[in-house]
Amino acid sequence: MNPTIQPLRGMNDVLPTDMPWWHFLEATAREVLDAYGYQEVRLPLLEQTALFKRAIGEYTDIVEKEMFTFADRDGDSLTLRPEATASLVRAAITNGLLHNQRHRLWTAGPMFRGERPQKGRYRQFHQIDVEAYGFAGPDIDAELILLSARLWQRLGISRVRLELNSLGTPESRRVYREKLIEYFSAHHELLDEDSRRRLHGNPLRILDSKNPALAECIAGAPSLADSLSTECREHFDGLQQALSDAGIAFTVNPRLVRGLDYYSRTVFEWITDALGSQNAVCSGGRYDGLIPLLGGEPTPAIGWALGEERIVLLLQELGITPPGVQPDVFVVVVGDRASRAGLAVAERLRDSNPGLKVHAGLGGGGFKAQFKRADKSGATVAVIIGDDEADRGVAQVKHLRMENAQETCAIAEVPARVAALLGAQAGR
RNA sequence: GUGGACGUAGCUCAGCUGGUAGAGCCCCGGAUUGUGAUUCCGGCCGUCGCGGGUUCGAGUCCCGUCGUCCACCCCA
């Protein structure tokens, strides 16, 4: 045997055992998004490296050390997308969606970041990403959050809580940033290594430090809220009012700052205590300044992304079982002559009802083995064909979940008999 | 990127201080003729992650490497 080839670090296969949870999440998300009038778009996985450098920020962790970047044959620098927002904005600009228009859009698919993997954190992971363009007021901020809350409710997810903050405008943030640098520089001797590194790159991140030694120093730092402009304050109040009206619980976390540079005003995060240290299951915010930064018409914009792997883990952790996919009918086939008849009967059943889930008992085995498989498959009804039946042009039909007598009928009658047995159960 | 734990049959794991691999589950067959539970009997399945080293001999010790998990970090 040849040596096996291992998969790449942090790149996972999703197998049939987990698929029901993925389908449940994706189907539910699609329904909820439809209900709010969001439209799907599909985007390339590869973009020019410059897109992400400009959008996410040169000095962010993502751009500095986590992107899968490589040169194509022409020497152009390409990057596997580490997130969807930049790509979606680029697509909106490319296709002229931002000229005095409003759009509610969503996209989903794999993202790539070269982080050290852990449960809930992978190098290829999947996001559902929702964005709205052209809406300036806090009402759309509220709608996007309500949408996510409705998704949790539809999925049956508990143990998530919402945290909010406002980062202000880029201008007020610049002022605040200077104040922070001044403050932390004055307490330079108290800072740890990480914080000193961030001091001039991204001092807001120091506020987010988990180092208990810094807690006191951080508590004394100037507050972002105090440097918000009147407009930003009103916007944030409007959002909080709308959420309260809708009965959505939240906490304002003044230390919630995002690792991507493009955010302004509203930022939020849905957090769970059920997944260890990868606790953010959905997060986003407003990025009014990003579109012009990427060469588009100035357009207000806001969005969020959820991590599909994290939601799937959470569903499983919470013991939420998605709807099953048991077959309706299992066709028991035993014998060479029977196998031809079995395939034909299975096809006839599918013809009779396109939604019917028919599992053909291929692969041999005796009656005992076939019935074991039929039982295990969860099928409701068995259609039984041995060589004996095949020779006589008949089949036997049996309900596997009720104490009914097994009946013999002509092949042509099988779909009607099966339908009757399935209907009998549905009626109970 | 830093620190730590781990990597033995398809799955979950056991293998004490080094002597050439085990259990349960799963799967297959059988317990009188073509029928699903349970029980019983039997069977299949292992480059002990990979590569080096020490040793008469390594799953067991050492080094490297790949991967998983946990914390940090980061974030979805």
Short mmCIF file of C-alpha atoms (C1' of nucleotides) in Angstrom, two decimals:
data_model
loop_
_atom_site.label_atom_id
_atom_site.label_comp_id
_atom_site.label_asym_id
_atom_site.label_seq_id
_atom_site.Cartn_x
_atom_site.Cartn_y
_atom_site.Cartn_z
CA MET A 1 0.00 0.00 0.00
CA ASN A 2 1.08 3.52 -0.70
CA PRO A 3 1.57 5.91 2.16
CA THR A 4 -1.52 7.88 3.06
CA ILE A 5 -1.66 11.60 2.54
CA GLN A 6 -2.70 13.64 5.53
CA PRO A 7 -5.06 16.56 5.17
CA LEU A 8 -3.76 20.07 5.64
CA ARG A 9 -3.72 21.42 9.16
CA GLY A 10 -6.99 22.99 10.15
CA MET A 11 -8.79 21.82 6.99
CA ASN A 12 -11.70 19.51 7.78
CA ASP A 13 -13.92 17.11 5.92
CA VAL A 14 -17.60 17.41 6.77
CA LEU A 15 -19.02 13.89 6.75
CA PRO A 16 -22.58 12.58 6.46
CA THR A 17 -22.85 12.14 10.22
CA ASP A 18 -22.58 15.92 10.71
CA MET A 19 -24.42 16.96 7.58
CA PRO A 20 -27.93 17.10 9.09
CA TRP A 21 -26.78 19.91 11.39
CA TRP A 22 -25.21 21.84 8.51
CA HIS A 23 -28.33 21.45 6.39
CA PHE A 24 -30.52 22.47 9.30
CA LEU A 25 -28.47 25.62 9.86
CA GLU A 26 -28.24 26.54 6.19
CA ALA A 27 -31.86 25.83 5.36
CA THR A 28 -33.09 27.75 8.40
CA ALA A 29 -30.79 30.67 7.65
CA ARG A 30 -32.04 30.78 4.07
CA GLU A 31 -35.65 30.86 5.23
CA VAL A 32 -35.02 33.64 7.73
CA LEU A 33 -33.01 35.67 5.22
CA ASP A 34 -35.79 35.27 2.67
CA ALA A 35 -38.27 36.43 5.27
CA TYR A 36 -36.33 39.70 5.67
CA GLY A 37 -35.81 40.20 1.93
CA TYR A 38 -32.08 39.55 1.81
CA GLN A 39 -30.76 38.30 -1.54
CA GLU A 40 -28.00 35.78 -2.05
CA VAL A 41 -24.81 36.47 -3.97
CA ARG A 42 -21.93 34.11 -4.71
CA LEU A 43 -18.39 35.33 -4.78
CA PRO A 44 -14.92 34.13 -5.75
CA LEU A 45 -12.70 32.56 -3.11
CA LEU A 46 -9.66 34.31 -4.54
CA GLU A 47 -9.09 38.03 -4.77
CA GLN A 48 -6.17 40.36 -5.27
CA THR A 49 -4.20 40.60 -2.06
CA ALA A 50 -4.51 44.38 -2.14
CA LEU A 51 -8.26 44.14 -1.52
CA PHE A 52 -7.85 42.64 1.92
CA LYS A 53 -4.83 44.74 2.85
CA ARG A 54 -6.78 47.88 2.13
CA ALA A 55 -10.11 46.77 3.57
CA ILE A 56 -9.11 44.91 6.72
CA GLY A 57 -6.06 47.04 7.51
CA GLU A 58 -2.32 46.49 7.08
CA TYR A 59 -1.68 46.23 10.79
CA THR A 60 -4.35 43.74 11.74
CA ASP A 61 -3.49 40.19 12.76
CA ILE A 62 -5.43 38.82 9.82
CA VAL A 63 -3.38 40.70 7.25
CA GLU A 64 -0.08 40.58 9.09
CA LYS A 65 0.08 36.87 9.75
CA GLU A 66 -3.00 34.87 8.85
CA MET A 67 -3.65 35.18 5.13
CA PHE A 68 -3.01 32.45 2.59
CA THR A 69 -1.23 34.59 0.02
CA PHE A 70 0.68 33.38 -2.99
CA ALA A 71 1.81 34.53 -6.42
CA ASP A 72 0.05 33.24 -9.50
CA ARG A 73 1.95 32.45 -12.71
CA ASP A 74 2.05 36.09 -13.74
CA GLY A 75 3.50 37.07 -10.41
CA ASP A 76 0.30 38.75 -9.21
CA SER A 77 -0.32 38.41 -5.50
CA LEU A 78 -3.52 36.50 -4.77
CA THR A 79 -5.15 35.73 -1.44
CA LEU A 80 -7.74 33.19 -0.36
CA ARG A 81 -10.41 35.33 1.24
CA PRO A 82 -10.09 35.54 5.03
CA GLU A 83 -13.58 37.02 5.34
CA ALA A 84 -16.46 37.97 3.09
CA THR A 85 -17.14 41.63 3.70
CA ALA A 86 -14.26 42.95 1.60
CA SER A 87 -15.19 40.65 -1.29
CA LEU A 88 -18.83 41.59 -1.12
CA VAL A 89 -18.05 45.30 -1.14
CA ARG A 90 -15.71 44.78 -4.05
CA ALA A 91 -18.45 42.88 -5.91
CA ALA A 92 -20.97 45.64 -5.19
CA ILE A 93 -18.58 48.24 -6.60
CA THR A 94 -17.62 46.09 -9.59
CA ASN A 95 -21.25 45.54 -10.52
CA GLY A 96 -22.48 49.06 -9.89
CA LEU A 97 -24.78 48.25 -7.01
CA LEU A 98 -23.94 51.32 -4.99
CA HIS A 99 -25.25 54.25 -7.02
CA ASN A 100 -28.06 55.66 -4.91
CA GLN A 101 -29.31 52.17 -4.25
CA ARG A 102 -30.11 50.10 -1.25
CA HIS A 103 -29.31 46.43 -1.08
CA ARG A 104 -29.77 43.68 1.44
CA LEU A 105 -27.40 40.87 0.53
CA TRP A 106 -25.98 37.68 1.93
CA THR A 107 -23.40 35.13 0.93
CA ALA A 108 -21.97 31.98 2.43
CA GLY A 109 -18.96 29.79 1.95
CA PRO A 110 -15.45 28.94 3.06
CA MET A 111 -12.99 31.48 4.44
CA PHE A 112 -9.29 30.91 5.05
CA ARG A 113 -7.05 32.05 7.87
CA GLY A 114 -3.72 30.53 8.82
CA GLU A 115 -4.34 30.42 12.56
CA ARG A 116 -3.36 27.68 14.93
CA PRO A 117 -6.39 25.38 14.91
CA GLN A 118 -8.48 24.63 17.93
CA LYS A 119 -12.01 23.44 18.40
CA GLY A 120 -14.24 26.01 16.70
CA ARG A 121 -11.30 27.63 14.96
CA TYR A 122 -10.09 26.23 11.68
CA ARG A 123 -7.94 27.30 8.75
CA GLN A 124 -10.76 26.69 6.35
CA PHE A 125 -14.03 27.62 8.00
CA HIS A 126 -17.45 28.63 6.79
CA GLN A 127 -19.39 31.78 7.32
CA ILE A 128 -22.83 33.05 6.53
CA ASP A 129 -22.33 36.73 5.85
CA VAL A 130 -25.14 39.29 5.75
CA GLU A 131 -24.69 42.89 4.63
CA ALA A 132 -26.87 45.93 3.96
CA TYR A 133 -25.80 48.87 1.79
CA GLY A 134 -27.30 52.33 1.54
CA PHE A 135 -28.99 52.52 4.94
CA ALA A 136 -27.65 55.21 7.23
CA GLY A 137 -30.00 55.06 10.23
CA PRO A 138 -29.92 52.80 13.26
CA ASP A 139 -33.04 50.98 12.08
CA ILE A 140 -31.02 48.75 9.78
CA ASP A 141 -28.55 48.02 12.59
CA ALA A 142 -31.53 46.83 14.60
CA GLU A 143 -32.97 44.80 11.73
CA LEU A 144 -29.73 42.92 11.21
CA ILE A 145 -29.54 42.07 14.89
CA LEU A 146 -33.21 41.06 15.00
CA LEU A 147 -32.57 38.83 12.03
CA SER A 148 -29.78 37.06 13.86
CA ALA A 149 -31.89 36.75 17.01
CA ARG A 150 -34.68 35.22 14.97
CA LEU A 151 -32.23 32.76 13.51
CA TRP A 152 -31.19 31.61 17.00
CA GLN A 153 -34.82 31.29 17.96
CA ARG A 154 -35.63 29.25 14.85
CA LEU A 155 -32.63 27.01 15.44
CA GLY A 156 -33.54 26.54 19.09
CA ILE A 157 -30.23 28.02 20.24
CA SER A 158 -29.90 29.29 23.78
CA ARG A 159 -26.81 30.21 25.79
CA VAL A 160 -25.94 33.13 23.51
CA ARG A 161 -25.93 36.74 24.62
CA LEU A 162 -25.54 39.98 22.77
CA GLU A 163 -22.89 42.60 23.40
CA LEU A 164 -22.92 46.02 21.78
CA ASN A 165 -20.65 48.98 21.49
CA SER A 166 -20.19 52.07 19.38
CA LEU A 167 -16.78 52.90 18.00
CA GLY A 168 -17.83 56.34 16.76
CA THR A 169 -16.81 57.82 13.46
CA PRO A 170 -13.29 57.45 12.09
CA GLU A 171 -12.70 61.10 13.06
CA SER A 172 -13.79 60.75 16.66
CA ARG A 173 -11.96 57.47 16.86
CA ARG A 174 -8.79 59.18 15.67
CA VAL A 175 -9.13 61.71 18.45
CA TYR A 176 -9.85 58.97 20.98
CA ARG A 177 -6.92 56.97 19.72
CA GLU A 178 -4.57 59.87 20.44
CA LYS A 179 -5.99 60.17 23.94
CA LEU A 180 -5.47 56.47 24.50
CA ILE A 181 -1.91 56.53 23.25
CA GLU A 182 -1.25 59.45 25.55
CA TYR A 183 -2.81 57.63 28.51
CA PHE A 184 -1.11 54.30 27.97
CA SER A 185 2.22 55.92 27.18
CA ALA A 186 2.02 57.58 30.58
CA HIS A 187 1.56 54.11 32.10
CA HIS A 188 4.03 52.42 29.81
CA GLU A 189 5.73 50.53 32.64
CA LEU A 190 2.45 48.73 33.47
CA LEU A 191 1.86 47.39 29.97
CA ASP A 192 2.68 43.85 28.92
CA GLU A 193 4.56 42.99 25.76
CA ASP A 194 1.46 42.59 23.59
CA SER A 195 0.07 45.90 24.69
CA ARG A 196 3.31 47.75 24.06
CA ARG A 197 3.40 46.35 20.56
CA ARG A 198 -0.17 47.53 19.97
CA LEU A 199 0.30 50.91 21.56
CA HIS A 200 1.01 52.73 18.34
CA GLY A 201 -0.49 50.21 15.92
CA ASN A 202 -3.95 49.63 17.35
CA PRO A 203 -4.25 50.97 20.90
CA LEU A 204 -7.98 50.18 21.05
CA ARG A 205 -7.09 46.52 21.21
CA ILE A 206 -5.32 47.07 24.51
CA LEU A 207 -8.76 47.68 26.04
CA ASP A 208 -9.71 44.16 25.04
CA SER A 209 -6.75 42.53 26.81
CA LYS A 210 -7.54 39.59 29.06
CA ASN A 211 -4.43 40.10 31.12
CA PRO A 212 -5.70 40.62 34.71
CA ALA A 213 -2.56 42.61 35.53
CA LEU A 214 -3.79 45.29 33.15
CA ALA A 215 -7.34 45.42 34.41
CA GLU A 216 -6.83 48.36 36.72
CA CYS A 217 -4.86 50.35 34.20
CA ILE A 218 -7.52 49.70 31.54
CA ALA A 219 -10.32 50.67 33.89
CA GLY A 220 -8.74 54.05 34.33
CA ALA A 221 -8.33 54.70 30.61
CA PRO A 222 -10.40 57.37 28.89
CA SER A 223 -13.73 56.03 27.75
CA LEU A 224 -14.62 55.69 24.11
CA ALA A 225 -18.20 56.61 24.92
CA ASP A 226 -17.11 60.02 26.15
CA SER A 227 -15.58 60.91 22.82
CA LEU A 228 -18.56 59.98 20.68
CA SER A 229 -20.03 62.79 18.61
CA THR A 230 -23.66 63.79 19.16
CA GLU A 231 -24.67 62.05 15.94
CA CYS A 232 -22.92 58.83 16.95
CA ARG A 233 -24.46 58.97 20.39
CA GLU A 234 -27.92 59.42 18.87
CA HIS A 235 -27.34 56.58 16.45
CA PHE A 236 -26.27 54.26 19.25
CA ASP A 237 -29.22 55.33 21.43
CA GLY A 238 -31.55 54.70 18.51
CA LEU A 239 -30.26 51.19 18.10
CA GLN A 240 -30.57 50.42 21.80
CA GLN A 241 -34.11 51.78 21.83
CA ALA A 242 -35.09 49.66 18.83
CA LEU A 243 -33.65 46.53 20.42
CA SER A 244 -35.43 47.23 23.69
CA ASP A 245 -38.69 47.76 21.80
CA ALA A 246 -38.21 44.38 20.17
CA GLY A 247 -37.46 42.71 23.48
CA ILE A 248 -33.88 41.80 22.61
CA ALA A 249 -31.63 41.66 25.66
CA PHE A 250 -28.14 43.09 25.31
CA THR A 251 -25.31 44.51 27.30
CA VAL A 252 -23.16 47.45 26.28
CA ASN A 253 -19.53 46.43 26.47
CA PRO A 254 -17.31 49.50 26.16
CA ARG A 255 -14.32 47.24 25.61
CA LEU A 256 -15.79 45.55 22.58
CA VAL A 257 -13.50 46.62 19.75
CA ARG A 258 -13.07 44.68 16.57
CA GLY A 259 -9.91 43.32 15.04
CA LEU A 260 -10.73 44.68 11.63
CA ASP A 261 -10.02 48.33 10.97
CA TYR A 262 -13.04 49.10 8.84
CA TYR A 263 -15.69 49.25 11.56
CA SER A 264 -17.31 52.50 12.66
CA ARG A 265 -20.17 53.26 15.04
CA THR A 266 -22.11 50.06 15.82
CA VAL A 267 -20.23 46.88 16.61
CA PHE A 268 -21.78 43.80 18.18
CA GLU A 269 -21.04 40.23 19.02
CA TRP A 270 -23.12 37.20 19.96
CA ILE A 271 -21.18 35.27 22.57
CA THR A 272 -21.67 31.80 23.99
CA ASP A 273 -20.24 30.15 27.08
CA ALA A 274 -20.66 26.68 25.58
CA LEU A 275 -17.68 26.46 23.24
CA GLY A 276 -14.62 27.19 25.34
CA SER A 277 -12.43 30.04 24.26
CA GLN A 278 -13.88 30.35 20.75
CA ASN A 279 -16.86 32.14 22.18
CA ALA A 280 -17.96 34.49 19.38
CA VAL A 281 -20.54 32.80 17.19
CA CYS A 282 -21.67 35.82 15.23
CA SER A 283 -20.34 39.31 15.03
CA GLY A 284 -20.36 42.39 12.92
CA GLY A 285 -20.84 46.08 12.75
CA ARG A 286 -21.14 49.20 10.69
CA TYR A 287 -18.44 50.20 8.22
CA ASP A 288 -19.56 53.42 6.59
CA GLY A 289 -16.05 54.34 5.54
CA LEU A 290 -15.04 51.15 3.79
CA ILE A 291 -16.72 51.57 0.44
CA PRO A 292 -14.98 54.81 -0.54
CA LEU A 293 -11.73 53.32 0.75
CA LEU A 294 -12.15 50.65 -1.92
CA GLY A 295 -12.99 53.18 -4.61
CA GLY A 296 -16.78 53.13 -4.45
CA GLU A 297 -19.33 55.90 -3.99
CA PRO A 298 -19.59 56.78 -0.30
CA THR A 299 -22.36 54.49 0.94
CA PRO A 300 -23.35 53.56 4.47
CA ALA A 301 -22.90 49.86 5.12
CA ILE A 302 -23.33 47.33 7.91
CA GLY A 303 -23.12 43.57 8.21
CA TRP A 304 -22.39 40.52 10.29
CA ALA A 305 -20.97 37.07 9.84
CA LEU A 306 -21.63 33.88 11.72
CA GLY A 307 -19.26 30.91 11.92
CA GLU A 308 -21.04 27.82 10.68
CA GLU A 309 -18.70 25.38 12.41
CA ARG A 310 -19.31 27.16 15.71
CA ILE A 311 -23.07 27.12 15.28
CA VAL A 312 -22.99 23.42 14.37
CA LEU A 313 -20.88 22.70 17.46
CA LEU A 314 -23.27 24.75 19.55
CA LEU A 315 -26.33 22.93 18.21
CA GLN A 316 -24.67 19.63 19.01
CA GLU A 317 -23.54 20.83 22.41
CA LEU A 318 -27.09 21.93 23.21
CA GLY A 319 -28.42 18.52 22.17
CA ILE A 320 -30.50 19.94 19.33
CA THR A 321 -31.26 17.20 16.83
CA PRO A 322 -32.13 18.31 13.33
CA PRO A 323 -34.99 16.68 11.43
CA GLY A 324 -33.98 13.23 10.26
CA VAL A 325 -33.71 12.01 6.74
CA GLN A 326 -34.97 8.45 7.04
CA PRO A 327 -36.12 6.78 3.83
CA ASP A 328 -39.83 6.15 3.39
CA VAL A 329 -39.32 2.85 1.65
CA PHE A 330 -36.64 0.19 1.76
CA VAL A 331 -36.67 -2.26 -1.14
CA VAL A 332 -35.50 -5.65 0.11
CA VAL A 333 -33.86 -7.45 -2.79
CA VAL A 334 -32.58 -11.04 -2.49
CA GLY A 335 -31.38 -13.05 -5.48
CA ASP A 336 -30.06 -12.45 -8.98
CA ARG A 337 -33.42 -12.36 -10.75
CA ALA A 338 -34.84 -10.28 -7.95
CA SER A 339 -32.17 -7.63 -8.23
CA ARG A 340 -33.34 -6.58 -11.72
CA ALA A 341 -36.93 -6.40 -10.54
CA GLY A 342 -35.85 -4.52 -7.40
CA LEU A 343 -34.19 -1.69 -9.29
CA ALA A 344 -37.23 -1.38 -11.53
CA VAL A 345 -39.63 -1.25 -8.57
CA ALA A 346 -37.54 1.39 -6.84
CA GLU A 347 -37.63 3.52 -9.98
CA ARG A 348 -41.36 3.02 -10.31
CA LEU A 349 -41.84 4.21 -6.74
CA ARG A 350 -39.78 7.33 -7.41
CA ASP A 351 -41.81 7.97 -10.59
CA SER A 352 -45.02 7.70 -8.64
CA ASN A 353 -43.97 10.31 -6.08
CA PRO A 354 -40.90 12.47 -6.72
CA GLY A 355 -40.61 13.35 -3.05
CA LEU A 356 -40.54 9.74 -1.89
CA LYS A 357 -37.26 8.63 -0.35
CA VAL A 358 -36.57 5.13 -1.60
CA HIS A 359 -33.58 3.12 -0.45
CA ALA A 360 -32.73 0.10 -2.59
CA GLY A 361 -31.23 -2.82 -0.70
CA LEU A 362 -28.34 -3.37 -3.08
CA GLY A 363 -25.14 -5.16 -2.28
CA GLY A 364 -26.47 -8.64 -1.60
CA GLY A 365 -27.14 -10.46 1.61
CA GLY A 366 -29.92 -12.76 2.72
CA PHE A 367 -33.38 -11.80 3.92
CA LYS A 368 -32.21 -11.53 7.49
CA ALA A 369 -29.40 -9.14 6.58
CA GLN A 370 -31.64 -7.10 4.31
CA PHE A 371 -34.29 -6.70 6.98
CA LYS A 372 -31.68 -5.65 9.47
CA ARG A 373 -30.55 -2.96 7.07
CA ALA A 374 -34.14 -1.95 6.39
CA ASP A 375 -34.83 -1.61 10.10
CA LYS A 376 -31.63 0.30 10.69
CA SER A 377 -32.30 2.70 7.83
CA GLY A 378 -35.38 3.90 9.67
CA ALA A 379 -37.60 3.22 6.67
CA THR A 380 -41.33 3.05 7.29
CA VAL A 381 -42.28 0.52 4.64
CA ALA A 382 -40.44 -2.45 3.12
CA VAL A 383 -41.06 -3.73 -0.39
CA ILE A 384 -39.82 -7.30 -0.56
CA ILE A 385 -38.64 -9.01 -3.71
CA GLY A 386 -36.96 -12.41 -3.80
CA ASP A 387 -36.44 -14.61 -6.85
CA ASP A 388 -39.79 -16.19 -6.08
CA GLU A 389 -41.62 -12.86 -6.34
CA ALA A 390 -39.55 -11.82 -9.35
CA ASP A 391 -40.61 -14.97 -11.21
CA ARG A 392 -44.27 -14.36 -10.44
CA GLY A 393 -44.18 -10.61 -11.22
CA VAL A 394 -45.25 -9.64 -7.72
CA ALA A 395 -43.79 -8.00 -4.62
CA GLN A 396 -44.66 -8.08 -0.95
CA VAL A 397 -45.30 -4.92 0.99
CA LYS A 398 -44.87 -4.62 4.74
CA HIS A 399 -45.16 -1.83 7.26
CA LEU A 400 -42.06 -1.90 9.43
CA ARG A 401 -43.41 0.26 12.25
CA MET A 402 -46.89 -1.17 12.71
CA GLU A 403 -48.25 -4.64 13.36
CA ASN A 404 -49.78 -5.14 9.95
CA ALA A 405 -49.95 -8.28 7.87
CA GLN A 406 -47.56 -8.51 4.96
CA GLU A 407 -49.40 -8.30 1.65
CA THR A 408 -48.56 -9.61 -1.79
CA CYS A 409 -49.44 -7.53 -4.83
CA ALA A 410 -48.63 -7.11 -8.50
CA ILE A 411 -45.58 -4.96 -9.27
CA ALA A 412 -47.80 -2.34 -10.86
CA GLU A 413 -49.78 -2.04 -7.62
CA VAL A 414 -46.74 -1.44 -5.41
CA PRO A 415 -46.72 2.39 -5.49
CA ALA A 416 -50.41 2.54 -4.55
CA ARG A 417 -49.97 0.03 -1.70
CA VAL A 418 -46.92 1.83 -0.39
CA ALA A 419 -48.74 5.16 -0.52
CA ALA A 420 -51.64 3.63 1.41
CA LEU A 421 -49.34 2.29 4.13
CA LEU A 422 -47.46 5.59 4.46
CA GLY A 423 -50.77 7.45 4.56
CA ALA A 424 -52.06 5.12 7.26
CA GLN A 425 -49.17 6.09 9.46
CA ALA A 426 -49.43 9.79 8.69
CA GLY A 427 -53.06 9.63 9.75
CA ARG A 428 -52.36 8.24 13.15
"C1'" G B 1 3.08 32.58 16.79
"C1'" U B 2 3.90 30.77 22.55
"C1'" G B 3 3.06 26.94 26.36
"C1'" G B 4 0.96 22.08 27.59
"C1'" A B 5 -1.58 17.21 26.70
"C1'" C B 6 -2.35 13.55 23.17
"C1'" G B 7 -2.00 10.36 18.39
"C1'" U B 8 -2.84 1.92 19.29
"C1'" A B 9 -8.49 -1.93 14.66
"C1'" G B 10 -14.01 1.91 10.97
"C1'" C B 11 -15.45 4.14 16.30
"C1'" U B 12 -14.37 4.57 21.91
"C1'" C B 13 -10.33 3.07 24.43
"C1'" A B 14 -6.80 -0.69 27.48
"C1'" G B 15 -1.73 -2.10 26.98
"C1'" C B 16 2.11 -1.83 34.45
"C1'" U B 17 8.80 -0.59 35.35
"C1'" G B 18 10.92 -2.05 26.94
"C1'" G B 19 10.14 -8.84 25.17
"C1'" U B 20 7.40 -9.07 18.63
"C1'" A B 21 -0.79 -6.23 20.21
"C1'" G B 22 -6.24 -6.54 23.38
"C1'" A B 23 -11.62 -5.23 24.84
"C1'" G B 24 -16.33 -3.11 23.76
"C1'" C B 25 -19.13 -1.14 19.74
"C1'" C B 26 -19.70 -1.58 14.38
"C1'" C B 27 -19.63 -5.02 10.27
"C1'" C B 28 -20.19 -10.27 8.30
"C1'" G B 29 -21.93 -15.41 9.14
"C1'" G B 30 -24.60 -19.01 12.20
"C1'" A B 31 -28.36 -20.81 16.27
"C1'" U B 32 -32.78 -26.35 10.93
"C1'" U B 33 -36.00 -24.01 5.14
"C1'" G B 34 -36.98 -16.40 2.81
"C1'" U B 35 -38.10 -11.60 7.48
"C1'" G B 36 -36.19 -6.75 11.60
"C1'" A B 37 -35.39 -6.99 19.01
"C1'" U B 38 -32.55 -9.48 22.84
"C1'" U B 39 -29.20 -13.47 23.86
"C1'" C B 40 -25.47 -17.05 22.48
"C1'" C B 41 -21.52 -18.90 19.07
"C1'" G B 42 -18.01 -17.83 15.30
"C1'" G B 43 -15.43 -14.49 11.87
"C1'" C B 44 -13.13 -10.00 9.45
"C1'" C B 45 -10.27 -5.76 10.57
"C1'" G B 46 -3.84 -3.04 13.06
"C1'" U B 47 2.53 0.14 8.25
"C1'" C B 48 0.73 0.86 17.13
"C1'" G B 49 0.46 8.99 12.85
"C1'" C B 50 5.22 9.29 9.99
"C1'" G B 51 10.83 9.25 9.94
"C1'" G B 52 15.22 8.46 12.47
"C1'" G B 53 17.95 6.87 17.01
"C1'" U B 54 19.14 3.82 21.63
"C1'" U B 55 18.68 -1.63 22.49
"C1'" C B 56 19.73 -8.57 21.54
"C1'" G B 57 14.62 -6.65 21.35
"C1'" A B 58 10.30 -0.45 21.27
"C1'" G B 59 3.35 0.62 20.93
"C1'" U B 60 6.30 1.28 25.45
"C1'" C B 61 12.73 5.25 25.97
"C1'" C B 62 15.14 9.63 22.96
"C1'" C B 63 15.04 13.17 18.74
"C1'" G B 64 12.57 15.15 14.64
"C1'" U B 65 8.14 15.74 11.89
"C1'" C B 66 2.80 15.80 10.76
"C1'" G B 67 -1.94 16.05 12.98
"C1'" U B 68 -5.68 16.66 17.03
"C1'" C B 69 -7.13 18.92 21.64
"C1'" C B 70 -6.56 22.75 25.73
"C1'" A B 71 -4.83 27.59 27.32
"C1'" C B 72 -2.64 32.10 25.46
"C1'" C B 73 -3.23 34.90 21.15
"C1'" C B 74 -6.86 35.94 17.62
"C1'" C B 75 -11.63 35.72 15.91
"C1'" A B 76 -16.50 33.48 13.05
#
